[in-house]
Tab-separated table of C-alpha atoms and ligand atoms in Angstrom:
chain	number	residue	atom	x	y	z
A	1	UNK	CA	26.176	-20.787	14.687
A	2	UNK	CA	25.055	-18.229	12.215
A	3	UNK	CA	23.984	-14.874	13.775
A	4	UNK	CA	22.061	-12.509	10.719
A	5	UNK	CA	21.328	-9.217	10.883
A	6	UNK	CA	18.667	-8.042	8.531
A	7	UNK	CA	17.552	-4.943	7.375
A	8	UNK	CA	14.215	-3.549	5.467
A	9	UNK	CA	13.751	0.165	4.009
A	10	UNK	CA	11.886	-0.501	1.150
A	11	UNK	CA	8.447	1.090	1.563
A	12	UNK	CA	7.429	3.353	4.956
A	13	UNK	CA	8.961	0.537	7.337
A	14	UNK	CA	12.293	0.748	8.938
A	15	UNK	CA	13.574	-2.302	10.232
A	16	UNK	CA	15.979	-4.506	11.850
A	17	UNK	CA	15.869	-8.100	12.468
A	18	UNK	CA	18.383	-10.825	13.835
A	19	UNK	CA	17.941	-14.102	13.036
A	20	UNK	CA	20.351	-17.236	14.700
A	21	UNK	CA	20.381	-19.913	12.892
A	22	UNK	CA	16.900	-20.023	11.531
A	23	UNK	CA	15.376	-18.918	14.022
A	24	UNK	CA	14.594	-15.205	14.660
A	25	UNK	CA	14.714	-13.436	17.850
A	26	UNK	CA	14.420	-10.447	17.549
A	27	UNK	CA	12.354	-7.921	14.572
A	28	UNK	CA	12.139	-4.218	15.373
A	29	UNK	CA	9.514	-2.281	13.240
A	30	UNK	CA	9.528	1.584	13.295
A	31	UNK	CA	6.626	2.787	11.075
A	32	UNK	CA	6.398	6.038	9.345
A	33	UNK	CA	2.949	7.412	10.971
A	34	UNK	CA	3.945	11.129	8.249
A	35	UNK	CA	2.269	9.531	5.595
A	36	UNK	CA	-1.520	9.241	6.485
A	37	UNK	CA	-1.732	13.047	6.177
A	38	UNK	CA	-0.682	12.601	2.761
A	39	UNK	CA	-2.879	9.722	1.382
A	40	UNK	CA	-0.456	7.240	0.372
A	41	UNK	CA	3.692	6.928	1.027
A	42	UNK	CA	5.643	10.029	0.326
A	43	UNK	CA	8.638	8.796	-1.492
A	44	UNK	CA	11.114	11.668	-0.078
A	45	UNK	CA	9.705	11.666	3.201
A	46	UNK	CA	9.981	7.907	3.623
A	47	UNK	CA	13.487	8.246	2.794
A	48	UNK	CA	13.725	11.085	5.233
A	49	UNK	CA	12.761	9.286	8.183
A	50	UNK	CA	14.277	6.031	7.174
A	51	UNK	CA	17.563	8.206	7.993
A	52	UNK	CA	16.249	9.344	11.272
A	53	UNK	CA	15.128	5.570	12.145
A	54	UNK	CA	18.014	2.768	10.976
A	55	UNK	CA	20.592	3.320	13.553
A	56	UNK	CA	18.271	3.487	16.450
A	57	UNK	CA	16.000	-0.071	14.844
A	58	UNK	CA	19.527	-1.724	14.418
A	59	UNK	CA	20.713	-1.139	18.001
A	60	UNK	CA	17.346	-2.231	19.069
A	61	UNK	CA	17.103	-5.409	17.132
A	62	UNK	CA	20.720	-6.333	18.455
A	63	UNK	CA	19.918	-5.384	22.141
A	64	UNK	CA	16.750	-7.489	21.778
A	65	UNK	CA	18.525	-10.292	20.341
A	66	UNK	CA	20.678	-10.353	23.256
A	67	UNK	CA	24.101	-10.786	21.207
A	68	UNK	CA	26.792	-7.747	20.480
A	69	UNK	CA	27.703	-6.218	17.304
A	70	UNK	CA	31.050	-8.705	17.504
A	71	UNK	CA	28.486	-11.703	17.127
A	72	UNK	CA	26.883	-10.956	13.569
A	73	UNK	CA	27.830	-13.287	10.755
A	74	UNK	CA	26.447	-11.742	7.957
A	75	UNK	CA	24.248	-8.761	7.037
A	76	UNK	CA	21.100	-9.228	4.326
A	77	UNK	CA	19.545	-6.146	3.155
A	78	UNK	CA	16.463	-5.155	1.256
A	79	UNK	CA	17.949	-4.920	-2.686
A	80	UNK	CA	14.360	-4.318	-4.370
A	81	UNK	CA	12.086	-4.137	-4.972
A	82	UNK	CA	10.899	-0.769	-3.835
A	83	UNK	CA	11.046	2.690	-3.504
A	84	UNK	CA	14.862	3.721	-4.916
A	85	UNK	CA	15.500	6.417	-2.170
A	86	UNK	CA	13.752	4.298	0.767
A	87	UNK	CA	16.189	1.450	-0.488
A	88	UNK	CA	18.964	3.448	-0.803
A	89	UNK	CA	19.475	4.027	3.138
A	90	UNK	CA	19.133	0.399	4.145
A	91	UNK	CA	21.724	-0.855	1.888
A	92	UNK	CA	24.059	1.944	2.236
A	93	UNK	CA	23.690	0.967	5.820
A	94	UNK	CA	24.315	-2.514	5.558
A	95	UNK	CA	27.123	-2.089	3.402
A	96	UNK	CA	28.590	0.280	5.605
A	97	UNK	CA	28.274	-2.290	8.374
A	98	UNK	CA	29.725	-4.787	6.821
A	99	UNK	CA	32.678	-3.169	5.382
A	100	UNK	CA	33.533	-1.722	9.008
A	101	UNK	CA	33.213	-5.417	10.405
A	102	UNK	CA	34.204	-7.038	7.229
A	103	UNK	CA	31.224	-9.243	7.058
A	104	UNK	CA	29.761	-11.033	4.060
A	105	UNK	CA	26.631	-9.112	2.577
A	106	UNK	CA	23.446	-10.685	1.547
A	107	UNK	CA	21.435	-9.382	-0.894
A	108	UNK	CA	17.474	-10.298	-0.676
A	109	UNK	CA	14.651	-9.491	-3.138
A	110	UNK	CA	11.349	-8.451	-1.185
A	111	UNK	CA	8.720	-10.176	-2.410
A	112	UNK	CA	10.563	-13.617	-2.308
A	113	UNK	CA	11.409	-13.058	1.432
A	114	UNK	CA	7.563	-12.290	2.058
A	115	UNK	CA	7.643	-15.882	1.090
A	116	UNK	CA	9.944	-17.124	3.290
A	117	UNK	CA	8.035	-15.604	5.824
A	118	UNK	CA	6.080	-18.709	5.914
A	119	UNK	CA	9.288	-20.438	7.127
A	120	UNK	CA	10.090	-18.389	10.009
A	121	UNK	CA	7.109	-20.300	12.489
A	122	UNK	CA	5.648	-24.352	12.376
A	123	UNK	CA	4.309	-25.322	10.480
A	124	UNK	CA	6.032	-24.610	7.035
A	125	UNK	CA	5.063	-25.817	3.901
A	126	UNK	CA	6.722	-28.379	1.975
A	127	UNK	CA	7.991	-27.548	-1.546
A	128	UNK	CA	6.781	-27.314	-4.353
A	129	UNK	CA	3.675	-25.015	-2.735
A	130	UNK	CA	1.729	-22.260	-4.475
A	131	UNK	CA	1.693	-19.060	-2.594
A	132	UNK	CA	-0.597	-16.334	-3.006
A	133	UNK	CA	1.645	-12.657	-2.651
A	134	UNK	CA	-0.335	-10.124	-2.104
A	135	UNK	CA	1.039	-6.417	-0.840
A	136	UNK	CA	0.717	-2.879	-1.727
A	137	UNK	CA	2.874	-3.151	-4.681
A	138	UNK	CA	2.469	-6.735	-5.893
A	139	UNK	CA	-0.131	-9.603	-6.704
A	140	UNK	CA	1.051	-12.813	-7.532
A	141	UNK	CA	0.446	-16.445	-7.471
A	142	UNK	CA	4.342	-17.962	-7.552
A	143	UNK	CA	5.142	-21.721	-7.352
A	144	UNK	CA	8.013	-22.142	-4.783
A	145	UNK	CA	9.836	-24.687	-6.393
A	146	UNK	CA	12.184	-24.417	-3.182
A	147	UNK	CA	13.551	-21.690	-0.858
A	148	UNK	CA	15.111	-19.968	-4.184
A	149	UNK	CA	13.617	-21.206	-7.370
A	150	UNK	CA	9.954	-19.467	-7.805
A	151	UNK	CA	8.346	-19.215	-10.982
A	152	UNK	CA	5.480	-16.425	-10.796
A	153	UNK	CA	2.631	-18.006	-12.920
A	154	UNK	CA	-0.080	-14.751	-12.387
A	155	UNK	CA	-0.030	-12.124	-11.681
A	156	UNK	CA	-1.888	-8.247	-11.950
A	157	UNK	CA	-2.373	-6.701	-14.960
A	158	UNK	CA	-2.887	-3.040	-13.438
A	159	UNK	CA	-3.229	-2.542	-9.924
A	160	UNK	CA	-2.248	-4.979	-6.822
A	161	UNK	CA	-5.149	-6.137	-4.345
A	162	UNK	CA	-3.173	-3.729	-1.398
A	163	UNK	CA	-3.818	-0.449	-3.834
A	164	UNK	CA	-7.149	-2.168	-4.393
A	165	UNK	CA	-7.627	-1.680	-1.021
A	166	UNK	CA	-5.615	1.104	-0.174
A	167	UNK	CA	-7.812	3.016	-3.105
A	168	UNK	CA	-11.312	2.147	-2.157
A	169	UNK	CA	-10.678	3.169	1.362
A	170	UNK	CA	-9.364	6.352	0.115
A	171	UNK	CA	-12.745	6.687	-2.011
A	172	UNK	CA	-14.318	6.114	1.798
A	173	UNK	CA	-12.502	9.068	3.271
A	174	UNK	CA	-10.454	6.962	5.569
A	175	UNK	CA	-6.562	7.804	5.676
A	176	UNK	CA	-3.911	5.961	4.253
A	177	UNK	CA	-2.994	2.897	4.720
A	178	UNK	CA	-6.498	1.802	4.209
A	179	UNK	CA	-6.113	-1.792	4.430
A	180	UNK	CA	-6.055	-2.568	8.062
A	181	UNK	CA	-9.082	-0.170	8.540
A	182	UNK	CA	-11.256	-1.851	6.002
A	183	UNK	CA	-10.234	-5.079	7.994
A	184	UNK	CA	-11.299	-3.529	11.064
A	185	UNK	CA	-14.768	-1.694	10.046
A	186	UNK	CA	-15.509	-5.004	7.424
A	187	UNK	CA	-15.665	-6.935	10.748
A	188	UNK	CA	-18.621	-4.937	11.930
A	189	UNK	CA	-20.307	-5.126	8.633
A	190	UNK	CA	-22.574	-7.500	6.147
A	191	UNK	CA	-20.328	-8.950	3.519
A	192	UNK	CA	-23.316	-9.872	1.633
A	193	UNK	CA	-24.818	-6.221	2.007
A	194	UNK	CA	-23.145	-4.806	-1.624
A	195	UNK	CA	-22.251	-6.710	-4.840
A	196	UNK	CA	-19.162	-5.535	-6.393
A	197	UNK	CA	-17.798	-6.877	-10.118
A	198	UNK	CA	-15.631	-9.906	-10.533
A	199	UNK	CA	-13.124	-9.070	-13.466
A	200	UNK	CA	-12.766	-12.061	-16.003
A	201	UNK	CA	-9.410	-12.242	-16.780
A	202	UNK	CA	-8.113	-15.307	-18.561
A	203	UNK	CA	-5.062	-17.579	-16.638
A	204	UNK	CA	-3.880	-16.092	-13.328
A	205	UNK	CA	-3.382	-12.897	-13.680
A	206	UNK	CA	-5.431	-10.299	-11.592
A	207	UNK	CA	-6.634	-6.780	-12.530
A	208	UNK	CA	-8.268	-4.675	-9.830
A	209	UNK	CA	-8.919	-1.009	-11.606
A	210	UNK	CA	-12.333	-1.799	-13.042
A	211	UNK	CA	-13.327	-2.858	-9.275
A	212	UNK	CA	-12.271	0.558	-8.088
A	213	UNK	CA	-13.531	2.286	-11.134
A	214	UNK	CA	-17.040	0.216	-10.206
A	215	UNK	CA	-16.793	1.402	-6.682
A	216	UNK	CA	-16.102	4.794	-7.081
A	217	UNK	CA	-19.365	5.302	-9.450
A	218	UNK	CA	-21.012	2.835	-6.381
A	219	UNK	CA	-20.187	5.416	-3.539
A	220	UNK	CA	-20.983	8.744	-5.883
A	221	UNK	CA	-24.103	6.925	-6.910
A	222	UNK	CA	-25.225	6.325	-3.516
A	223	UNK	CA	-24.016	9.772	-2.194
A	224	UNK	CA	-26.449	11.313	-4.640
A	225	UNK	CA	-28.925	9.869	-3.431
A	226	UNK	CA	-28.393	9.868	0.417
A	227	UNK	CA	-25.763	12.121	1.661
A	228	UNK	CA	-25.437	10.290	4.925
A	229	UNK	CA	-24.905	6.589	3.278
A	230	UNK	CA	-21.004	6.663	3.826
A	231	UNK	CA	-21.381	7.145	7.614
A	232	UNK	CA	-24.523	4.763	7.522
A	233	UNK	CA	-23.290	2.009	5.923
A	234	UNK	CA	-19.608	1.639	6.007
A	235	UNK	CA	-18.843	-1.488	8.027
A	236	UNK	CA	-21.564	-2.647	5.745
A	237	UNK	CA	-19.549	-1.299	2.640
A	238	UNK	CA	-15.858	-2.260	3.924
A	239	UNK	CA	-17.163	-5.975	4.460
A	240	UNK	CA	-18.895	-6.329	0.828
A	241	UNK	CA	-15.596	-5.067	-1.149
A	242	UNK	CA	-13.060	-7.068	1.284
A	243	UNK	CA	-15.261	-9.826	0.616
A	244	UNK	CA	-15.111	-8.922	-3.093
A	245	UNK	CA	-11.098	-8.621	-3.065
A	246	UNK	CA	-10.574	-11.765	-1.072
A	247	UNK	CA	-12.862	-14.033	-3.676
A	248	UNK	CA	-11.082	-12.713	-7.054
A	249	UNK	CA	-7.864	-13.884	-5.631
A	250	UNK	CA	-9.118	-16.651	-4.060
A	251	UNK	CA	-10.746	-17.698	-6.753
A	252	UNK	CA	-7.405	-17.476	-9.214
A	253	UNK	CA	-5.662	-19.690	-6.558
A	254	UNK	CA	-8.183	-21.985	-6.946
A	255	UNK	CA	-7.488	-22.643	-10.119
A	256	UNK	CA	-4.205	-22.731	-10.013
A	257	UNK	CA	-4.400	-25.171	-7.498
A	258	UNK	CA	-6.065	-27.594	-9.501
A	259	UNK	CA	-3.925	-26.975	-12.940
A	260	UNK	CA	-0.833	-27.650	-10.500
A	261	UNK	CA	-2.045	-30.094	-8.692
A	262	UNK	CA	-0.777	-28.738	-5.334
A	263	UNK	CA	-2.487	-28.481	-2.018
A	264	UNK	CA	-0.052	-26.940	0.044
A	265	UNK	CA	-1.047	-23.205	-0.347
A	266	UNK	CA	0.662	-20.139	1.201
A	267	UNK	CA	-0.477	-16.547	1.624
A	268	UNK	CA	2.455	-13.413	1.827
A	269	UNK	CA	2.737	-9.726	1.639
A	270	UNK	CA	1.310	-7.355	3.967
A	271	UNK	CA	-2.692	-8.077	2.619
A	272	UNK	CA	-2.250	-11.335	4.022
A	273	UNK	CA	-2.598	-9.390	7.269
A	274	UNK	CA	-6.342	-9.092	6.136
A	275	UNK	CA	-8.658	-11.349	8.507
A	276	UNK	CA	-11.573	-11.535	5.394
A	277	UNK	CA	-8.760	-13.189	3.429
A	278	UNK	CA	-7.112	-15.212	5.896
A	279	UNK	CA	-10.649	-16.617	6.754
A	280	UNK	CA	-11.372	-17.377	3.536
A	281	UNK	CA	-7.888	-19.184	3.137
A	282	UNK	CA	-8.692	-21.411	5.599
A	283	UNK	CA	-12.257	-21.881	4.375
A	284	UNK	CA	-11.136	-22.703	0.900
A	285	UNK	CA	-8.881	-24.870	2.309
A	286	UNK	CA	-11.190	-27.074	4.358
A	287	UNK	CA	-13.419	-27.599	1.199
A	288	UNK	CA	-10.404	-28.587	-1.249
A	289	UNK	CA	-8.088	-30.618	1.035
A	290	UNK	CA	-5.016	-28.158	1.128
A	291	UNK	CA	-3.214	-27.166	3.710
A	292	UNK	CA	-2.727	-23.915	4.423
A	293	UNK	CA	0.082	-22.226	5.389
A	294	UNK	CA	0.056	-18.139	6.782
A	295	UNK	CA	2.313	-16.023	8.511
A	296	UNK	CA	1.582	-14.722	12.015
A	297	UNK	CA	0.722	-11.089	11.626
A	298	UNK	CA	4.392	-9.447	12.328
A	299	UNK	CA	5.551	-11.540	9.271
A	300	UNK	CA	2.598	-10.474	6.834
A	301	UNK	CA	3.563	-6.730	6.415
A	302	UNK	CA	6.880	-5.204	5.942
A	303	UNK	CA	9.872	-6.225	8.359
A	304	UNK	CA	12.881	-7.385	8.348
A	305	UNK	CA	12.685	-10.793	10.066
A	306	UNK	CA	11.504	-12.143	6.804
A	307	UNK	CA	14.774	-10.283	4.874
A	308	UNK	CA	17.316	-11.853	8.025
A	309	UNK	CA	15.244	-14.891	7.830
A	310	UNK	CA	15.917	-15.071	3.844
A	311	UNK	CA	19.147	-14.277	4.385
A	312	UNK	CA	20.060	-17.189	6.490
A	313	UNK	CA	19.355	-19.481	3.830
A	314	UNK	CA	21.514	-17.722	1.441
A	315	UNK	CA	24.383	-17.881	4.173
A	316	UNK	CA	24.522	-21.334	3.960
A	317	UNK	CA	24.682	-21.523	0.651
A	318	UNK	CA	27.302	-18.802	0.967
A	319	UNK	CA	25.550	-16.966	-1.572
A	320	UNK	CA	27.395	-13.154	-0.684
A	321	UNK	CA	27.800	-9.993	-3.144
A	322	UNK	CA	30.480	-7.890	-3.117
A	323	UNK	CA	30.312	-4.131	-1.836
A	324	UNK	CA	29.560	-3.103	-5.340
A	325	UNK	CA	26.348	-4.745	-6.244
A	326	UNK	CA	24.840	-3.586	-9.946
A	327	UNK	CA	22.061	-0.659	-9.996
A	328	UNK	CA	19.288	-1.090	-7.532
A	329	UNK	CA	16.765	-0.173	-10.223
A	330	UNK	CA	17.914	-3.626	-12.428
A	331	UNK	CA	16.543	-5.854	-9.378
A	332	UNK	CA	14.354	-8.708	-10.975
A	333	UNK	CA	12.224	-11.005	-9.238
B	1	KG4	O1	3.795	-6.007	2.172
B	1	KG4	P1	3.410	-4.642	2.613
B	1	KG4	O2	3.552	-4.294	4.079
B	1	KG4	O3	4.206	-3.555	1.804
B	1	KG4	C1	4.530	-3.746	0.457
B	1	KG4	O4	5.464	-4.532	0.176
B	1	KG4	O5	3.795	-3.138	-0.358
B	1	KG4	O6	1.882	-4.427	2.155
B	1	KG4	C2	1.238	-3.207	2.395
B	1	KG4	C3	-0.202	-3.348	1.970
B	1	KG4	C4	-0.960	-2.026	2.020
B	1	KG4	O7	-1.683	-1.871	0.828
B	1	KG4	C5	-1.890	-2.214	3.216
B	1	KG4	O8	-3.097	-1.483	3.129
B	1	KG4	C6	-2.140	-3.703	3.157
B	1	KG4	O9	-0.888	-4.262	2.830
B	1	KG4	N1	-2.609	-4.237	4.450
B	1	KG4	C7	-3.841	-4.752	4.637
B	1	KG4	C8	-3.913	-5.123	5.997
B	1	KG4	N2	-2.709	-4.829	6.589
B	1	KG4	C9	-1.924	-4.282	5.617
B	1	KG4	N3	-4.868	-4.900	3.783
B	1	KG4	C10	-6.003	-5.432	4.276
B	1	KG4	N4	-6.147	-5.817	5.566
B	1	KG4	C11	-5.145	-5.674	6.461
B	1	KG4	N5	-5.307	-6.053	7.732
B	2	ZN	ZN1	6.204	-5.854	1.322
């Protein structure tokens, strides 16, 4: 039996996760609720309250779990990527465990264990499958070759589609993180109501700053005219540009599916959360024949089931780093 404990700090989530061979049971989440007042993450603050929140999310995820300290195989941590001093905390913490318990330490890179997420619940995709990464710091279209060989054939040129949306909420008025609140008002509103521009960039790669240029001239436009079309219009609003963000990367993925010749599609990253894109997944996928594959919403944005789940495969290939790993700010994908 192989007990994991995982552990997350590299944005404004703390969290702990075990995972027993395969199979996760328990993922604690604290969120950092400081940063709305702010308009975006804080990178001092979230390394602030990451110190306040590991010890208490660790003992959590363990009494959760139902095992004792004495039980834990192995501990996989967040390496990168990230913020530096949000990272900092949860490995310092995991190597600290581990060298008290002289356990094995797993290193895991973010964005390939939003990935994995997709293995964590039925049904999983078979390899090779294209999956569509989309989060607040990333946008990519990676073939998974298998559970460690991805090649990352597009990606964004300038922003990812979670700033996209992050941004053009903030250009709303609406606090940070935007995302989940253009999800919510975008399912009051006409998708069809606003037409937003669809960047042509060649391959797969994404850019999203000339759609948030375009939408902040939009909304000042429109204010000029009617000073009360923000708060008259904005599920209207929040539906047209999710609609708009969901079709430029659905649209890439498209066409990656048919270079590749693969119809078992993923989505990752927190945006996947997004229930414009997830319908349009699914949509997409009825009218090509894929099969599409999406994490249940506790997987989609930050946590550390995915890094514990990531980290079990990488057990049993016994694929363990030693307590002094190279610079945190080297990480690759
Ligand atoms: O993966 P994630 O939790 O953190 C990073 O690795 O960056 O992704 C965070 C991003 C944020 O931009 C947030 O606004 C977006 O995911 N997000 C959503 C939704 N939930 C989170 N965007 C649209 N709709 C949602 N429901
Ligand atoms: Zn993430």
């Amino acid at each position: 039996m192989a007990v994991i404990l995982g552990i997350e700090s590299s944005c404004d989530e703390t969290s702990a996760a075990i995972c027993i061979d395969g199979t996760v049971v328990s993922n604690i989440i604290t969120s950092q609720s400081i940063h709305a007042a702010y308009g975006g993450v804080v990178p001092e603050l979230a390394s602030r309250v990451h110190q306040q929140n590991i010890i208490p999310a660790v003992q959590q995820a363990i009494l959760t779990a139902k095992v004792t300290k004495n039980d834990i195989d192995a501990v996989s941590f967040t390496r990168g990527p990230g913020l530096l001093g949000a990272l900092l905390v949860g490995v310092s913490f995991a190597k600290a465990f581990a060298l008290a318990r002289n356990l094995p330490l797993i290193e895991v890179n973010h964005m390939q264990a939003h990935i994995i997420a997709n293995f964590i619940e039925e049904p999983k995709p078979k390899f090779p499958f294209l999956c569509l990464t989309v989060s607040g710091g990333h946008t990519q279209i990676v073939l998974v070759k298998d559970y460690f060989h991805f090649e990352i054939i597009g990606q964004t040129l300038d922003d990812a589609a979670g700033e996209a949306m992050d941004k053009t909420s903030r250009i709303l008025g609406l606090p940070y993180p935007g995302g989940p609140l253009i999800d919510k008002y975008a399912r009051l509103g006409n998708s069809n109501a606003y037409h937003f521009p669809e960047p042509q960039i060649p391959g797969f790669d994404f850019s999203f700053s000339g759609l948030k240029t375009a939408f902040l001239y939009f909304v000042r436009d429109r204010m000029a005219a009617d000073p009360g079309f923000l708060k008259n219009n904005l599920p209207d609003i929040c539906a047209s540009i999710e609609k708009r963000i969901a079709t430029i990367l659905m649209n890439k993925l498209k066409k990656a599916a048919q270079q590749y010749q693969i119809k078992e599609i993923a989505l990752a990253g927190g945006v996947s959360a997004n229930t414009g894109l997830r319908n349009l997944l699914q949509q997409t996928a009825d009218e090509n024949g894929w099969k599409a594959y999406i994490p249940a919403f506790q997987y989609c944005t930050d946590n550390a089931a995915m890094i514990a789940a990531t980290g079990y495969y990488k057990f049993l290939k016994q694929d363990f780093v030693g307590q002094q790993t190279a610079p945190l700010a080297r990480m690759q994908f």
